[in-house]
Coordinates of C-alpha atoms in Angstrom, one line a residue:
X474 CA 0.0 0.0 0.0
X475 CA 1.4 3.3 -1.1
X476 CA 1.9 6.0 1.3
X477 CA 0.1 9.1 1.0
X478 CA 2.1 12.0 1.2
X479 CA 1.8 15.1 3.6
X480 CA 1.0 18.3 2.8
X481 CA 4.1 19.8 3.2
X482 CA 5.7 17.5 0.9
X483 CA 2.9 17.8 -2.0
X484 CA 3.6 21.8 -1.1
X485 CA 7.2 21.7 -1.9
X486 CA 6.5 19.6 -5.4
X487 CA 4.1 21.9 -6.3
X488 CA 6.8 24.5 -5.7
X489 CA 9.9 22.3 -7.8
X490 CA 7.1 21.6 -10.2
X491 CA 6.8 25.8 -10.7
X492 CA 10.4 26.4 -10.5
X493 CA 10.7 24.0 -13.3
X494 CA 8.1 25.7 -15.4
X495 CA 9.4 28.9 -14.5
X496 CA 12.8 28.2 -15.9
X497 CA 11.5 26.4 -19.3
X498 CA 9.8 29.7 -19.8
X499 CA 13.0 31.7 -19.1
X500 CA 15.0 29.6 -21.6
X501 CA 12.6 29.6 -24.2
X502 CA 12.1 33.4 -24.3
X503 CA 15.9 33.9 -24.6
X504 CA 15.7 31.5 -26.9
X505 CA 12.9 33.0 -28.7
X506 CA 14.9 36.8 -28.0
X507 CA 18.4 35.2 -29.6
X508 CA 16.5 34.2 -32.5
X509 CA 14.5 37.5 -33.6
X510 CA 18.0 39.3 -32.8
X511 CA 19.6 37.2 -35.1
X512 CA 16.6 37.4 -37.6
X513 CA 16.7 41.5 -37.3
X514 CA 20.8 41.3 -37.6
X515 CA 20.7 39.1 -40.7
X516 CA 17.9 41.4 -42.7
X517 CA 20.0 45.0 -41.3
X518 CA 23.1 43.1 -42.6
X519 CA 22.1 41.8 -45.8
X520 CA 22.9 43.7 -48.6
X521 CA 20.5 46.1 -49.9
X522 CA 19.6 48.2 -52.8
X523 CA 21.8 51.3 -52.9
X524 CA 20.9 53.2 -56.1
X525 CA 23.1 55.6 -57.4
X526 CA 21.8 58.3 -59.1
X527 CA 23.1 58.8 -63.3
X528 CA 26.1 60.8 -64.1
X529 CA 26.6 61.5 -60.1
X530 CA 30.0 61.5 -61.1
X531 CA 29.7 64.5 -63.4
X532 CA 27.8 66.5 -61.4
X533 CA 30.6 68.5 -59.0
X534 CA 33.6 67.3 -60.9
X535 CA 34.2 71.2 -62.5
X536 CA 33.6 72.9 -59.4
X537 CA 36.1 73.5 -56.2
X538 CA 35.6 71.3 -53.2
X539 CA 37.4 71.3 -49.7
X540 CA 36.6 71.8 -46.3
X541 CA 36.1 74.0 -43.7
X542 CA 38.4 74.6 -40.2
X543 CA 35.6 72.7 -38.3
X544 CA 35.9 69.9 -41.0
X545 CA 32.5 71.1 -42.7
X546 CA 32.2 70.3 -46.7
X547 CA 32.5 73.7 -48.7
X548 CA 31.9 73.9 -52.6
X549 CA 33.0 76.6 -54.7
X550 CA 36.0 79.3 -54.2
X551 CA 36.7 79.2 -50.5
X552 CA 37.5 82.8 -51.3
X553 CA 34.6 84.0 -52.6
X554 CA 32.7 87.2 -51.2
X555 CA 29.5 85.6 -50.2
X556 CA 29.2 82.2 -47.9
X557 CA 25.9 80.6 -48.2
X558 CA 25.8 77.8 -44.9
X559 CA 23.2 75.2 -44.7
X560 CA 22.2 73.2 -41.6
X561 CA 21.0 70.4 -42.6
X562 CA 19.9 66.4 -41.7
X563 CA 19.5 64.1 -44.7
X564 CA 16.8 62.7 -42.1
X565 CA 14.9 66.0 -42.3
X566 CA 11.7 66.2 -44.6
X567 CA 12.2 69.8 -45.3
X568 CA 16.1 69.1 -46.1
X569 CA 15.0 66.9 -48.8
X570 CA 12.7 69.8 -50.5
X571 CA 15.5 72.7 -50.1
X572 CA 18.2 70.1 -52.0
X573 CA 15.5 69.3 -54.7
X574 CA 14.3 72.7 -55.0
X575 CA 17.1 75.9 -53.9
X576 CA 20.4 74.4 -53.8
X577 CA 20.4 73.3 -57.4
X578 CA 19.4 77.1 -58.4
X579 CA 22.8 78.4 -56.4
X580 CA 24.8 76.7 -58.5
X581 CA 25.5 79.6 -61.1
X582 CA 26.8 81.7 -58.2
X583 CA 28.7 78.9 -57.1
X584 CA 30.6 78.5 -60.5
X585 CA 30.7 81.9 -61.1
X586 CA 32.8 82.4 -58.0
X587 CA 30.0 84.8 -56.1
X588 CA 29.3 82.5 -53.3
X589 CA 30.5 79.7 -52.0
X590 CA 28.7 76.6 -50.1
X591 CA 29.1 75.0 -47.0
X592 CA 27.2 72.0 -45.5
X593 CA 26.7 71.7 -41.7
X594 CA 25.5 68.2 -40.6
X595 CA 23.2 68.1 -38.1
X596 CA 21.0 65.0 -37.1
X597 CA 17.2 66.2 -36.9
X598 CA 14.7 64.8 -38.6
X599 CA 12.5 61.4 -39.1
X600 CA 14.1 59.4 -40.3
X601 CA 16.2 56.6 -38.5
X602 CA 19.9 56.3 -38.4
X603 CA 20.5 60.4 -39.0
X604 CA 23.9 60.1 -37.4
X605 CA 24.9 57.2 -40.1
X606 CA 24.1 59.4 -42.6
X607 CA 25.8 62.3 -41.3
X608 CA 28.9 59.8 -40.7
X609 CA 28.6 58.6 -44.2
X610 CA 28.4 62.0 -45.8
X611 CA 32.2 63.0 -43.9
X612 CA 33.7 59.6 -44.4
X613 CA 32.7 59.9 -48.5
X614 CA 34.4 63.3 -48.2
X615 CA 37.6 61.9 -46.8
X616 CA 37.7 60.6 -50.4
X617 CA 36.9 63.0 -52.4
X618 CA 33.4 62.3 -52.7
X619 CA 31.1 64.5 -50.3
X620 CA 28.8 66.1 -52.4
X621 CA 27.9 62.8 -54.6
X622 CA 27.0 60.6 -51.7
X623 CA 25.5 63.7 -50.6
X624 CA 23.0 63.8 -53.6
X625 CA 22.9 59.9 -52.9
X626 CA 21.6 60.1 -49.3
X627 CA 19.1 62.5 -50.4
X628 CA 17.7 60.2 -53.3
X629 CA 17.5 57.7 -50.8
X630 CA 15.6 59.6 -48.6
X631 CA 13.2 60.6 -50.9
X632 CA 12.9 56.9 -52.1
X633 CA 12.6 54.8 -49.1
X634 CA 11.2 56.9 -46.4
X635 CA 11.6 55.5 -43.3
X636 CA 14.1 52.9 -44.2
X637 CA 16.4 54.8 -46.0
X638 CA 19.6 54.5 -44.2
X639 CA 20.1 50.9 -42.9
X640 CA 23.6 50.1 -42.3
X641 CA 23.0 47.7 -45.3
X642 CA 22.3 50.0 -47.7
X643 CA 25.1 52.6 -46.6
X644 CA 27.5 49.8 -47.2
X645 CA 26.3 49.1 -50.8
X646 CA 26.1 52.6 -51.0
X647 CA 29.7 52.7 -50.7
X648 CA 30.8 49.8 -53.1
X649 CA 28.4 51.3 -55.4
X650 CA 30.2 54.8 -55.3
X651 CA 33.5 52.9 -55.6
X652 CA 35.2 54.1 -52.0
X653 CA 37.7 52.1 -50.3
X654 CA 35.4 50.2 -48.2
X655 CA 38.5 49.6 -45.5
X656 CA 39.1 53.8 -45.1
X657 CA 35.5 54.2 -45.0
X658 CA 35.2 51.9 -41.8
X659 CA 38.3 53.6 -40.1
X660 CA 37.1 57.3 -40.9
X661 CA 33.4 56.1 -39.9
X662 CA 34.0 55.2 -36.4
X663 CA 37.2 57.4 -36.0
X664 CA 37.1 60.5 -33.5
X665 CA 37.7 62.9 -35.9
X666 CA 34.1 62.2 -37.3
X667 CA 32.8 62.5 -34.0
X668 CA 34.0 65.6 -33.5
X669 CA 33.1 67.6 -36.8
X670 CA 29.2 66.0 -35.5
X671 CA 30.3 67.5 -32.4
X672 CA 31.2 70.7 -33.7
X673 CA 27.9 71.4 -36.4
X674 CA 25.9 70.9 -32.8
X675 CA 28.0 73.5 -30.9
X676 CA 27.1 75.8 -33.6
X677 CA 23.6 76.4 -31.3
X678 CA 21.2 75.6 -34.4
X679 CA 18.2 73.2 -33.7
X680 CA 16.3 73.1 -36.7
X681 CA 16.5 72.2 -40.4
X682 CA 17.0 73.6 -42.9
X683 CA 18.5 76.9 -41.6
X684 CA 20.2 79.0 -44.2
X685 CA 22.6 81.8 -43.3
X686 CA 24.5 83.8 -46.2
X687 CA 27.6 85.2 -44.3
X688 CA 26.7 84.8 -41.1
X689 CA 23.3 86.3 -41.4
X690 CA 20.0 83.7 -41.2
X691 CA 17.5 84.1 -43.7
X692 CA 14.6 82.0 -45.1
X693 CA 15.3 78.7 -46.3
X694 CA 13.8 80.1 -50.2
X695 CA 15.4 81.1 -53.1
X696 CA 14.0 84.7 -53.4
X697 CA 15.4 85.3 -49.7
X698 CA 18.8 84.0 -50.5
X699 CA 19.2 85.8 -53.1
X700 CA 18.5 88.7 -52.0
X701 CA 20.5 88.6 -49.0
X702 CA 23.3 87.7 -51.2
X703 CA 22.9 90.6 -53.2
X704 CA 22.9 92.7 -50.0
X705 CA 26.3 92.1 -50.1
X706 CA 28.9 94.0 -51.8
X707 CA 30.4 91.9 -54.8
X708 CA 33.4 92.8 -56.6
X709 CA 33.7 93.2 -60.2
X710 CA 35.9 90.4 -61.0
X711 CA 35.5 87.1 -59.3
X712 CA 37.2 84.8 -58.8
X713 CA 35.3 81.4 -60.0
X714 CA 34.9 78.6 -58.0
X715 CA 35.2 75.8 -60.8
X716 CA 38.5 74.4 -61.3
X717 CA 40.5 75.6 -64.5
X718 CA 43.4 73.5 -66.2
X719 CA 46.0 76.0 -67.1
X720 CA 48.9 74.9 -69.7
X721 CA 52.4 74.9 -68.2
X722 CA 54.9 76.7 -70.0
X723 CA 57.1 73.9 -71.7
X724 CA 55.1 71.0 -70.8
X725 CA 53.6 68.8 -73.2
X726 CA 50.2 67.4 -72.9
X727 CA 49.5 63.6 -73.0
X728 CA 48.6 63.8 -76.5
X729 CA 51.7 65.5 -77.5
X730 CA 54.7 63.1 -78.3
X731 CA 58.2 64.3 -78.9
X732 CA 59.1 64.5 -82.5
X733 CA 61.5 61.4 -83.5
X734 CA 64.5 62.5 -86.2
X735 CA 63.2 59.7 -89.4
X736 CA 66.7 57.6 -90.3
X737 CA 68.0 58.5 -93.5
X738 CA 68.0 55.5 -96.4
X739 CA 71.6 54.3 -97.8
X740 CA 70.9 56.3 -100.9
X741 CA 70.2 59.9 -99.3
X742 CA 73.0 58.8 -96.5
X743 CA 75.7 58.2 -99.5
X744 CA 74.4 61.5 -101.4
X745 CA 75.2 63.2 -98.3
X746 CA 78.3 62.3 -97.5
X747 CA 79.2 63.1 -101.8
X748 CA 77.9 66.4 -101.2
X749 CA 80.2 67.2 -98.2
X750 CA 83.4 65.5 -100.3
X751 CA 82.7 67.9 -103.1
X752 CA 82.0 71.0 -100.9
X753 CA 85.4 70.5 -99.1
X754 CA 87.8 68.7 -101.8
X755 CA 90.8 67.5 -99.3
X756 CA 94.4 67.6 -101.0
X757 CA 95.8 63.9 -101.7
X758 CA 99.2 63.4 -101.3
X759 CA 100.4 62.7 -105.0
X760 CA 99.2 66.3 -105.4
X761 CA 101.4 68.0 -102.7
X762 CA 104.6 65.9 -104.5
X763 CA 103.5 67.5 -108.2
X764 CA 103.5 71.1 -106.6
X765 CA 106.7 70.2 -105.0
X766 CA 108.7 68.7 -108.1
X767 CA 106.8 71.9 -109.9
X768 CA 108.6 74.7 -107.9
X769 CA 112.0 73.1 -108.3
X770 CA 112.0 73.1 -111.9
X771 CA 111.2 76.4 -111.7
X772 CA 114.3 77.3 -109.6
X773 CA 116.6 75.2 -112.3
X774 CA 115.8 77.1 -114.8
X775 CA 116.0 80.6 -113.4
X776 CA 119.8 79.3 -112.3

């Protein structure tokens, strides 16, 4: 006959009994957690589409590029009279319109050396992963290539909403734009990009886009631009911000190859050297002995 248990010890195997359920619960939600953050990891990962935009190549290649002290992008003659600064997010909806819609209109002044243009990247906006962007913008510029992945991230934006910049996409993006993937990475989580982020925040402005033309802030719209740059005195001759190639004196250009002297054939090289003989007859010695035996005949005979 079986013996019936007490109620203390059916308590304490109810208890086990719940430990035990408690703990298969516990290992299959980080089981179930592992699994969707390896799902989410695999689909940010993958490779996505990163269209580039035609001729994006063509698009600055005339016109001056470098940087600010801060470490800001500036297009055009960094000496012209006029500056025309942008805070901007390539997260911000209204960041999108003013790069469809104003900056493209600038670009006149830009090449004609009356302004120049500088982009300040700051991280407002909607859409995810501003900071990426911003980071992708710099690290592009490290090679020469700001203001195309700049059109790029705006194309995106425009394109893909909300989804725009995952770290997949930024990564085709660069393969795509042909950048050395390896610099890329070093520049992308490097200080230095850090701190030019840093720096477009310390400049105190909170929302996008704000325009200033030197120094001055003004309505993000063309007719207020303009004007304000007008406002400002411009000198007759400008300087303009697209890049000339000037000849160098003596140089030759790639096209130009040094003349080669032809080698004369046996019959012009043997008509040559008859020419010289009869322009400079040389006295043989048979005719120094007549001119001799000549002027002692002579002397006999006077005798």
């Amino acid at each position: 006959m079986a013996r019936r248990k007490s109620p203390k010890q059916r308590k304490k195997e109810r208890q086990q009994q719940k430990q035990r359920s408690q703990q298969t619960y516990i290992i299959i939600g980080v089981a179930a957690v592992a699994v969707l953050g390896a799902i989410i990891f695999a689909l940010t990962s993958l490779p996505t589409e990163a269209p580039i935009p035609e001729n994006i190549d063509q698009r600055y290649s005339n016109l001056m590029q470098s940087t600010t002290d801060e470490g800001f992008a500036l297009l055009g003659n960094p000496n012209a009279p006029v500056t025309v600064a942008e805070y901007s997010s390539f997260s911000c909806p209204g960041c999108v319109d003013f790069h469809s819609n104003v900056f493209p209109q600038l670009r006149d002044d830009i090449e004609n050396g009356t302004i120049n243009f500088v982009y300040i990247p700051l991280q407002t906006g909607s859409v995810p992963n501003a900071e990426g962007a911003a980071k992708t913008a710099i690290c592009a510029g490290e090679q020469g290539m700001f203001w195309e992945m700049h059109d790029v991230l705006f194309s995106w934006h425009e394109t893909y909403g909300n989804s725009a910049f995952q770290d997949g996409r930024i990564r085709t993006g660069v393969q795509e734009l042909g950048l050395d993937t390896g610099t890329f990475n070093r520049c992308f989580n490097s200080n230095n990009t850090n701190t030019i982020l840093a720096a477009a925040i310390q400049q105190g402005v909170a929302s996008t886009p704000t325009i200033q033309v030197n120094g001055a802030t003004v309505a993000a719209d063309l007719g207020a631009i303009e004007q304000a740059i007008q406002s400002n005195p411009i000198p007759p001759n400008l300087e303009p911000g697209t890049i000339s190639v000037e000849d160098t004196d003596g140089d030759m250009t790639e096209d130009e190859e040094p003349m080669e002297e032809e080698p004369m054939d046996e019959a012009t090289e043997e008509m040559s050297e008859d020419m010289e003989e009869t322009a400079e007859p040389e006295m043989t010695e048979e005719a120094d002995t007549d001119e001799t035996d000549s002027e002692a005949e002579a002397t006999e005979a006077s005798e």
